[in-house]
Coordinates of C-alpha atoms in Angstrom, one line a residue:
Chain E
M1 CA 150.3 137.9 136.5
T2 CA 153.1 135.8 137.2
S3 CA 154.1 132.9 134.9
T4 CA 153.5 130.4 137.6
E5 CA 149.7 131.9 138.3
G6 CA 149.3 131.7 134.5
S7 CA 150.2 128.2 134.0
A8 CA 148.0 127.0 137.0
T9 CA 145.0 128.9 135.6
R10 CA 145.5 127.0 132.3
V11 CA 145.6 123.7 134.2
T12 CA 142.9 124.4 136.3
R13 CA 140.9 125.3 132.7
R14 CA 141.9 121.8 131.0
R15 CA 140.8 120.0 133.8
L16 CA 137.5 122.2 134.0
G17 CA 136.9 121.4 130.2
A18 CA 138.2 117.6 131.1
V19 CA 135.4 117.1 133.6
G20 CA 132.9 119.0 131.3
A21 CA 133.5 116.3 128.7
A22 CA 133.4 113.6 130.8
L23 CA 130.0 114.6 132.0
V24 CA 128.5 115.0 128.7
F25 CA 130.0 111.5 127.8
V26 CA 128.3 110.1 131.3
A27 CA 124.9 112.0 130.2
L28 CA 124.6 110.5 126.8
A29 CA 125.7 107.1 127.7
V30 CA 123.3 107.1 130.6
W31 CA 120.6 108.1 128.4
V32 CA 121.2 105.6 125.3
L33 CA 121.0 102.8 127.9
A34 CA 117.8 104.5 129.4
S35 CA 116.1 104.2 126.2
A36 CA 117.5 100.6 125.9
G37 CA 115.8 99.5 128.8
R38 CA 112.4 101.0 128.0
D39 CA 111.0 98.0 125.6
D40 CA 108.8 95.8 127.7
A41 CA 105.9 93.7 127.1
T42 CA 103.6 96.7 127.1
A43 CA 104.5 98.4 124.2
R44 CA 104.7 102.1 123.9
S45 CA 102.7 103.5 121.0
P46 CA 101.6 106.4 119.4
L47 CA 98.0 105.3 119.5
L48 CA 97.9 104.8 123.1
G49 CA 95.6 107.5 124.7
Q50 CA 94.4 108.2 121.1
P51 CA 90.8 107.5 119.6
A52 CA 91.0 103.8 118.1
P53 CA 91.5 103.5 114.2
A54 CA 88.4 102.7 112.5
V55 CA 88.1 99.0 111.6
V56 CA 85.2 98.3 109.4
T57 CA 85.5 94.5 108.3
T58 CA 83.7 91.3 108.2
T59 CA 83.7 88.3 110.4
T60 CA 84.2 84.9 109.4
D61 CA 81.0 84.5 109.2
S62 CA 80.6 87.0 106.9
A63 CA 78.5 89.3 109.6
S64 CA 79.9 93.2 109.8
F65 CA 81.9 94.6 112.2
D66 CA 82.3 98.3 112.8
L67 CA 84.7 99.2 116.1
A68 CA 83.1 102.6 116.4
R69 CA 79.8 100.9 117.3
R70 CA 80.9 98.9 120.0
K71 CA 81.5 101.8 122.1
G72 CA 80.3 101.7 125.2
S73 CA 82.0 98.2 125.9
W74 CA 85.7 97.7 126.5
V75 CA 86.8 95.9 123.2
V76 CA 89.9 93.8 123.2
L77 CA 91.4 92.9 119.7
N78 CA 93.8 90.1 119.2
F79 CA 95.9 90.0 116.3
F80 CA 96.9 86.1 115.6
N81 CA 97.9 83.7 112.9
S82 CA 97.1 79.9 113.1
T83 CA 100.5 79.1 112.3
C84 CA 102.1 81.1 115.0
V85 CA 103.7 79.7 118.3
P86 CA 102.8 82.1 121.0
C87 CA 99.4 82.5 119.6
I88 CA 99.1 78.8 119.9
A89 CA 100.3 79.4 123.4
E90 CA 98.3 82.2 124.6
H91 CA 95.0 80.4 123.3
P92 CA 94.1 78.5 126.3
A93 CA 94.9 82.0 128.3
L94 CA 92.5 83.8 126.1
V95 CA 89.4 81.0 126.0
S96 CA 89.4 81.6 129.8
F97 CA 89.3 85.1 129.7
V98 CA 86.8 85.5 127.4
G99 CA 84.4 82.6 129.7
R100 CA 85.3 85.0 132.9
E101 CA 84.3 88.2 130.9
A102 CA 81.0 86.8 129.8
L103 CA 79.9 86.2 133.0
R104 CA 80.2 90.4 134.1
A105 CA 77.9 93.1 133.3
D106 CA 80.4 95.3 131.8
G107 CA 82.3 92.1 130.4
A108 CA 84.8 92.8 127.8
E109 CA 84.1 91.9 124.1
F110 CA 86.9 89.9 122.5
Y111 CA 88.1 89.8 118.7
S112 CA 90.3 87.8 117.2
V113 CA 91.9 89.6 114.3
I114 CA 93.5 87.3 111.4
N115 CA 96.8 88.8 110.4
D116 CA 98.2 86.7 106.8
D117 CA 96.1 83.5 107.4
S118 CA 93.1 81.9 105.4
D119 CA 89.3 81.5 106.7
T120 CA 90.0 77.8 106.7
A121 CA 92.9 77.4 108.8
V122 CA 91.7 79.6 111.3
E123 CA 88.5 78.1 111.5
D124 CA 90.3 74.8 111.8
F125 CA 92.1 76.3 115.0
F126 CA 89.3 77.2 116.5
A127 CA 87.3 74.3 115.8
R128 CA 90.6 72.2 117.5
R129 CA 91.7 74.5 120.2
G130 CA 88.3 76.1 121.1
G131 CA 86.9 79.6 121.6
D132 CA 84.0 80.9 120.6
W133 CA 84.6 84.6 119.8
P134 CA 84.4 86.5 116.1
R135 CA 87.1 86.2 113.8
L136 CA 87.8 89.4 112.2
R137 CA 89.3 89.6 108.5
D138 CA 92.0 91.8 107.5
D139 CA 93.0 90.4 104.5
D140 CA 95.0 93.5 103.0
G141 CA 96.8 93.9 106.3
A142 CA 94.9 97.3 107.0
I143 CA 93.8 96.7 110.2
A144 CA 97.4 95.5 111.3
V145 CA 99.2 98.8 110.0
A146 CA 96.2 101.1 111.5
F147 CA 97.4 99.6 114.9
G148 CA 101.3 99.5 113.8
V149 CA 101.2 95.6 114.2
A150 CA 104.5 93.9 113.1
K151 CA 104.5 91.3 114.6
V152 CA 101.7 88.5 116.2
P153 CA 100.5 88.1 118.8
E154 CA 99.5 91.3 119.7
T155 CA 96.7 92.3 121.8
W156 CA 95.1 96.0 122.3
V157 CA 92.5 97.0 124.4
I158 CA 89.9 100.0 123.8
D159 CA 87.8 101.5 126.5
P160 CA 84.2 102.1 126.0
N161 CA 84.5 105.9 125.0
G162 CA 86.9 104.4 122.0
F163 CA 90.2 105.3 123.2
V164 CA 93.3 102.9 122.7
R165 CA 94.3 102.1 126.2
L166 CA 96.5 99.1 126.2
R167 CA 98.8 97.3 123.8
I168 CA 100.7 93.8 124.8
L169 CA 103.4 92.5 122.5
G170 CA 103.6 89.0 122.7
A171 CA 101.6 86.1 124.0
V172 CA 99.2 87.1 127.1
N173 CA 99.4 85.0 130.2
E174 CA 97.0 83.3 132.2
G175 CA 95.2 86.0 134.2
D176 CA 97.7 89.1 133.1
L177 CA 95.2 90.4 130.6
E178 CA 92.2 90.4 133.1
S179 CA 94.5 92.1 136.1
R180 CA 95.6 94.9 133.6
L181 CA 91.9 95.3 132.5
D182 CA 90.7 95.6 135.8
V183 CA 93.0 98.2 136.6
L184 CA 91.6 99.8 133.6
R185 CA 88.3 99.5 134.6
G186 CA 89.3 101.0 137.8
E187 CA 90.6 104.0 136.3
Q188 CA 87.4 104.9 134.4
Chain K
M1 CA 158.5 144.2 94.8
N2 CA 156.2 145.8 92.0
R3 CA 155.7 142.2 91.0
G4 CA 154.1 141.3 94.2
N5 CA 151.9 144.2 94.2
A6 CA 150.6 143.5 90.9
G7 CA 149.7 139.8 92.1
R8 CA 147.9 141.4 95.4
R9 CA 145.7 143.8 93.3
R10 CA 144.8 140.6 90.7
T11 CA 144.1 138.7 93.5
L12 CA 142.1 141.5 95.2
S13 CA 139.9 142.4 92.3
S14 CA 139.5 138.7 91.1
W15 CA 138.0 137.6 94.9
P16 CA 134.5 138.8 94.4
A17 CA 134.3 137.4 91.2
W18 CA 135.3 134.0 92.6
T19 CA 132.8 134.2 95.8
L20 CA 129.8 135.0 93.1
V21 CA 130.7 132.0 91.1
I22 CA 131.1 130.0 94.4
V23 CA 127.7 131.1 95.7
A24 CA 126.1 131.2 92.3
A25 CA 127.2 127.1 92.5
F26 CA 126.0 127.0 95.6
L27 CA 122.8 128.0 95.0
L28 CA 121.9 125.9 91.9
V29 CA 122.9 122.8 93.7
V30 CA 120.8 124.0 96.5
V31 CA 117.8 124.4 94.1
G32 CA 118.5 121.8 91.6
G33 CA 118.4 119.5 94.4
S34 CA 115.5 120.6 96.2
R35 CA 113.0 121.7 93.2
D36 CA 109.5 119.7 92.6
R37 CA 110.3 116.9 89.9
G38 CA 106.7 117.1 88.7
P39 CA 104.3 114.4 89.0
L40 CA 105.5 110.6 89.3
S41 CA 103.5 107.8 88.2
Q42 CA 101.6 105.9 91.2
Q43 CA 103.7 103.1 90.7
E44 CA 107.0 105.6 90.9
R45 CA 105.5 107.0 94.2
I46 CA 104.8 103.8 96.2
E47 CA 108.4 102.8 95.5
Q48 CA 109.4 106.3 96.7
I49 CA 107.6 106.1 100.0
G50 CA 108.4 102.6 100.3
R51 CA 112.3 103.4 100.2
R52 CA 111.8 105.9 103.6
I53 CA 110.0 103.5 105.2
A54 CA 112.0 100.5 107.6
C55 CA 110.5 96.8 107.7
P56 CA 109.3 96.8 111.5
T57 CA 110.5 93.2 111.8
C58 CA 113.7 92.9 109.6
A59 CA 117.1 94.4 110.1
G60 CA 118.2 97.6 108.3
E61 CA 115.6 96.8 105.2
S62 CA 113.1 98.8 103.3
I63 CA 109.6 97.7 102.9
S64 CA 110.1 98.3 99.4
V65 CA 112.4 95.4 99.3
S66 CA 111.5 93.2 102.1
R67 CA 108.8 90.2 101.9
A68 CA 107.9 90.1 105.2
T69 CA 104.4 90.1 106.3
A70 CA 104.4 93.4 108.0
A71 CA 106.1 95.3 105.1
L72 CA 103.7 93.5 102.8
S73 CA 100.6 95.2 104.9
I74 CA 102.7 98.6 104.9
R75 CA 103.1 98.4 101.2
S76 CA 99.2 98.1 100.4
E77 CA 98.5 100.5 103.0
I78 CA 101.1 103.0 101.1
A79 CA 99.3 101.8 97.8
R80 CA 95.8 102.5 98.9
Q81 CA 96.6 106.0 100.3
V82 CA 98.3 106.9 96.9
I83 CA 95.4 105.6 94.8
D84 CA 93.0 107.2 97.0
G85 CA 95.1 110.5 96.3
Q86 CA 93.6 112.5 99.3
R87 CA 97.2 112.1 101.3
S88 CA 100.8 114.0 100.2
D89 CA 103.9 111.8 100.5
D90 CA 104.9 113.3 103.7
E91 CA 101.4 112.8 104.9
I92 CA 101.1 109.0 104.0
V93 CA 104.9 108.4 105.9
G94 CA 103.1 110.4 108.8
Y95 CA 100.5 108.1 108.9
I96 CA 102.9 105.1 109.3
V97 CA 105.2 106.8 111.9
S98 CA 101.8 107.7 113.8
R99 CA 101.4 103.8 113.7
F100 CA 104.7 102.0 114.0
G101 CA 106.7 105.0 115.7
G102 CA 109.8 107.2 114.5
E103 CA 111.8 104.2 114.2
V104 CA 110.3 102.9 110.9
L105 CA 111.8 106.1 109.4
L106 CA 114.7 105.1 107.1
V107 CA 115.9 108.9 106.9
P108 CA 116.0 110.8 110.4
R109 CA 113.7 113.2 111.0
A110 CA 114.7 117.1 111.3
S111 CA 113.2 117.5 114.9
G112 CA 113.8 116.4 118.2
V113 CA 116.5 114.1 118.9
D114 CA 116.8 112.3 115.4
A115 CA 117.8 116.5 114.1
L116 CA 121.4 115.9 115.7
V117 CA 122.6 113.0 113.3
W118 CA 122.5 116.0 110.8
A119 CA 123.3 118.8 112.9
L120 CA 126.2 117.3 114.9
P121 CA 128.7 116.8 112.0
V122 CA 128.4 119.8 110.5
A123 CA 128.5 121.7 113.7
V124 CA 131.7 119.7 114.6
A125 CA 133.3 120.2 111.4
V126 CA 132.7 124.0 111.5
L127 CA 133.7 124.1 114.5
L128 CA 137.0 122.2 113.6
V129 CA 137.8 124.2 110.7
A130 CA 137.7 127.0 113.0
G131 CA 139.6 125.8 115.7
L132 CA 142.2 125.0 113.3
A133 CA 141.9 128.9 111.7
F134 CA 142.3 130.2 115.3
A135 CA 145.5 127.8 115.9
F136 CA 147.3 129.1 112.8
V137 CA 146.5 132.7 113.8
R138 CA 148.1 131.9 116.9
W139 CA 150.9 130.3 115.6
R140 CA 151.4 133.3 113.6
R141 CA 151.4 135.8 116.5
Q142 CA 154.1 133.5 118.3
P143 CA 156.6 136.4 119.7
G144 CA 159.9 136.2 117.7
A145 CA 157.5 134.6 114.7
P146 CA 157.6 136.2 111.1
G147 CA 154.9 138.9 110.4
A148 CA 153.7 138.7 113.9
A149 CA 151.2 140.8 114.5
P150 CA 150.2 143.1 117.9
R151 CA 147.9 140.9 120.8
V152 CA 144.0 141.0 119.9
P153 CA 141.7 142.6 122.3
R154 CA 140.0 139.4 124.4
W155 CA 136.8 141.0 123.6
V156 CA 137.5 140.4 119.7
T157 CA 138.2 136.9 120.8
V158 CA 135.3 136.3 122.2
S159 CA 133.2 137.6 119.7
V160 CA 135.2 135.9 117.0
V161 CA 134.8 132.7 118.9
G162 CA 130.8 133.4 119.6
A163 CA 130.1 134.1 115.9
V164 CA 132.3 130.6 115.1
V165 CA 129.8 129.0 117.7
V166 CA 126.1 130.8 116.1
V167 CA 127.8 130.0 112.6
A168 CA 128.1 126.5 113.6
S169 CA 124.6 126.0 115.1
A170 CA 123.0 127.4 112.4
S171 CA 124.8 125.4 109.6
G172 CA 124.0 122.0 111.7
W173 CA 120.3 123.5 112.2
W174 CA 120.0 124.4 108.5
V175 CA 121.2 120.8 107.6
A176 CA 119.2 119.0 109.6
R177 CA 116.0 121.3 108.3
E178 CA 116.8 120.4 104.3
S179 CA 117.7 116.7 104.7
G180 CA 115.8 115.3 107.6
Q181 CA 112.3 114.1 107.0
R182 CA 109.7 116.3 107.7
L183 CA 106.3 115.0 108.6
P184 CA 103.4 117.2 108.2
G185 CA 102.9 119.3 111.4
Q186 CA 105.5 116.5 113.3
T187 CA 102.0 115.4 115.1
L188 CA 102.2 111.5 115.8
S189 CA 99.2 110.7 114.3
G190 CA 99.0 113.4 110.7
G191 CA 96.2 115.5 111.8
I192 CA 94.2 112.7 113.9
A193 CA 93.7 115.4 116.9
D194 CA 91.5 117.4 114.6
S195 CA 89.1 114.0 113.5
T196 CA 85.8 113.6 114.0
A197 CA 87.1 110.3 116.0
T198 CA 88.8 112.2 118.5
L199 CA 85.7 114.6 119.1
L200 CA 83.6 111.8 119.5
S201 CA 85.6 110.4 121.7
Q202 CA 86.2 113.5 123.8
A203 CA 82.3 113.7 123.5
R204 CA 81.9 110.2 125.2
A205 CA 84.6 110.9 127.8
L206 CA 82.7 114.2 129.0
G207 CA 79.2 112.1 128.5
A208 CA 76.4 112.7 131.2
G209 CA 79.4 114.8 133.3
D210 CA 79.1 117.8 131.4
V211 CA 76.2 117.3 129.3
T212 CA 76.5 120.5 127.8
A213 CA 80.3 120.3 126.4
A214 CA 79.3 116.7 125.3
I215 CA 75.8 118.3 123.3
E216 CA 78.3 121.0 121.7
L217 CA 81.0 118.6 121.1
Y218 CA 78.6 116.2 119.2
G219 CA 77.2 119.4 117.1
R220 CA 80.7 120.0 115.8
V221 CA 80.9 116.2 114.6
L222 CA 77.7 117.2 113.2
E223 CA 79.0 120.5 111.0
I224 CA 81.9 118.4 109.5
D225 CA 79.9 115.1 109.1
P226 CA 75.9 116.0 108.9
D227 CA 75.3 112.2 108.7
N228 CA 77.3 110.8 111.6
V229 CA 75.0 108.3 113.1
E230 CA 76.7 108.1 116.5
A231 CA 76.7 112.0 116.9
I232 CA 72.9 112.3 115.8
T233 CA 71.9 109.5 118.0
Y234 CA 73.9 110.3 121.6
R235 CA 73.2 114.4 120.9
A236 CA 69.7 113.1 120.8
W237 CA 69.9 111.1 123.7
L238 CA 71.3 113.8 125.7
V239 CA 69.4 116.5 125.3
S240 CA 66.3 114.6 125.8
L241 CA 68.2 113.6 129.1
S242 CA 68.3 117.2 130.1
A243 CA 65.0 117.9 129.0
R244 CA 63.5 115.7 131.7
N245 CA 64.0 118.6 134.2
F246 CA 62.1 120.9 132.0
E247 CA 58.3 121.7 132.1
R248 CA 56.0 119.1 130.1
A249 CA 56.0 121.4 126.9
L250 CA 59.4 121.7 126.3
R251 CA 60.0 117.9 127.6
M252 CA 57.4 117.2 124.7
Q253 CA 59.4 119.3 121.9
A254 CA 62.8 117.6 122.8
Y255 CA 61.0 114.2 122.9
Q256 CA 59.9 114.8 119.3
A257 CA 63.0 115.8 118.3
A258 CA 64.8 113.0 119.8
V259 CA 62.6 110.7 118.3
A260 CA 63.3 112.5 114.5
A261 CA 66.5 112.6 115.4
F262 CA 66.9 108.5 116.5
G263 CA 64.6 107.5 113.3
R264 CA 67.3 109.4 111.1
A265 CA 70.0 107.4 112.9
I266 CA 68.2 104.0 112.1
E267 CA 67.3 105.2 108.6
L268 CA 70.8 106.0 108.2
D269 CA 72.6 102.8 109.6
P270 CA 69.5 100.2 110.5
T271 CA 72.1 98.1 112.4
Y272 CA 73.0 100.7 114.9
A273 CA 72.1 99.0 118.2
D274 CA 72.5 102.1 120.6
A275 CA 70.0 104.2 118.3
I276 CA 67.2 101.3 118.1
C277 CA 67.9 100.8 122.5
F278 CA 67.5 104.8 122.9
L279 CA 64.2 104.9 121.1
G280 CA 63.0 102.0 123.1
I281 CA 63.8 104.0 126.5
I282 CA 62.3 107.3 125.5
V283 CA 59.0 105.9 124.0
Y284 CA 58.6 104.4 127.6
R285 CA 59.7 106.9 129.6
D286 CA 58.4 109.9 127.7
G287 CA 56.2 108.9 125.0
D288 CA 54.0 106.4 127.8
D289 CA 53.9 103.9 124.9
A290 CA 54.9 100.7 126.4
P291 CA 53.4 98.2 123.7
S292 CA 56.2 100.4 121.0
A293 CA 58.9 100.3 123.5
L294 CA 58.6 96.9 124.3
E295 CA 59.6 96.4 120.1
F296 CA 62.1 98.8 119.9
L297 CA 63.9 97.0 123.4
D298 CA 63.4 93.9 122.2
R299 CA 64.9 94.7 118.7
C300 CA 67.8 96.4 120.6
L301 CA 68.6 93.5 122.7
A302 CA 68.9 91.6 119.4
S303 CA 71.2 93.9 118.0
A304 CA 74.0 93.3 120.2
P305 CA 74.1 96.4 121.8
P306 CA 77.5 97.4 123.9
A307 CA 77.7 96.4 127.6
E308 CA 76.7 100.2 128.5
V309 CA 73.4 100.1 126.8
R310 CA 72.7 97.0 127.1
T311 CA 72.9 97.5 131.2
L312 CA 70.4 100.0 130.7
V313 CA 68.3 97.9 128.4
T314 CA 67.9 94.3 130.0
S315 CA 66.5 95.7 133.6
L316 CA 63.6 98.3 131.9
R317 CA 62.8 95.7 129.7
D318 CA 61.2 93.7 132.2
E319 CA 59.5 96.6 133.8
V320 CA 57.9 97.3 130.2
A321 CA 57.1 93.8 129.7
A322 CA 55.4 94.0 133.0
A323 CA 53.2 97.1 132.0
V324 CA 52.3 95.4 128.8
G325 CA 51.1 92.5 130.7
E326 CA 53.6 90.1 129.1

């Protein structure tokens, strides 16, 4: 090999190295951007597709509640707090959702899970804003932790077989929950 | 010349000793750093676990210092599980991760993409050191340089480079393994796959589509938890449904077994609507006892059964009421 051929080979190798490094950099950048773009309102959760966590508690009427005993119905759990602004904002949509579901034979059962709030404040909230569904106590936050709820409002849907099917972060919009539930009912 | 040879001999004779000292010191550091420090108090355990978990609503704060609602709830859950004494620290952290996701781990995991945080710096450091050493050797071998050595064959270079890459990867893997979080089995749920909850949900999903498999799954639940009310009830229900195709004697045998099973389920949990509803249905269909069936069906509807069962019972109740003459 002549010295000219040797230097040409070295140059080619360096170019290949530079191209390889650039490709690795671009792949990493694409991966980071793709990961950042995955945070949407319907959040991922390790619980999706898994059996729902055990929820055994009492309602504000002191009736007992066991989520495992509600198998056979679609169950919607809405984690809320009477002072949280998005919870107040979504409440009218929830009231109309529950009203429409009550008319269906396979209508979903709806429960509010109280997050860091008192029974009195919650009852006052419902007296002023309407809604007549059970409110579940979660005094030590065990239910919120079991579902991985960090901020309210958050809404979870559990299918009649007891599997977690949907998680909605933030306030629910009018008609949104119903349309998502209809999709899930169609898949069932 | 003689002094130089003596110095080289001293260096050569002492290097095994130095190597031994370095290896021994390294092993002591590793063993000392990783040995079990014995039992901690419950409060210490709670604090220690809390320092491994980030507050999910804060920026860069562990739950052990945060006052956010979510952090306080997680701390309560950790305290509950520590006091319960059923789970190890790793299992408790695994439980929290199974609910909130890997993002709440303050110490990156030893597996998956997280492991790169540990492995990459070490691997790069090893490669850089090897690269420097290679560069020095090449400089020494420049033609005309003092002490220039003959050209090294290509296979030797390739072997050395391969060995360096292997050492770099192995070092990265070892550091990741020793320093990263290792949760039990690295499952998302900390063992949820084997739980009765999973078996019950799977059995329900099979339902009437594959009765034999569903009955088997309920049987497995009862092996683990003989008093599981849902498994007792639904196993008996599916058995009685499949027995309807059998001859009368077998059907009656299945009916009596189902009545006993529903009775036991109601005894274990008098509020379990499904057992009361199914009892009403089979007492009418297989036992031909309309008055008793009507009583059970009314109790069933008063117990707020789930939608699927309510649909079955609502239509049947009118038929039973007509049979009774109501």
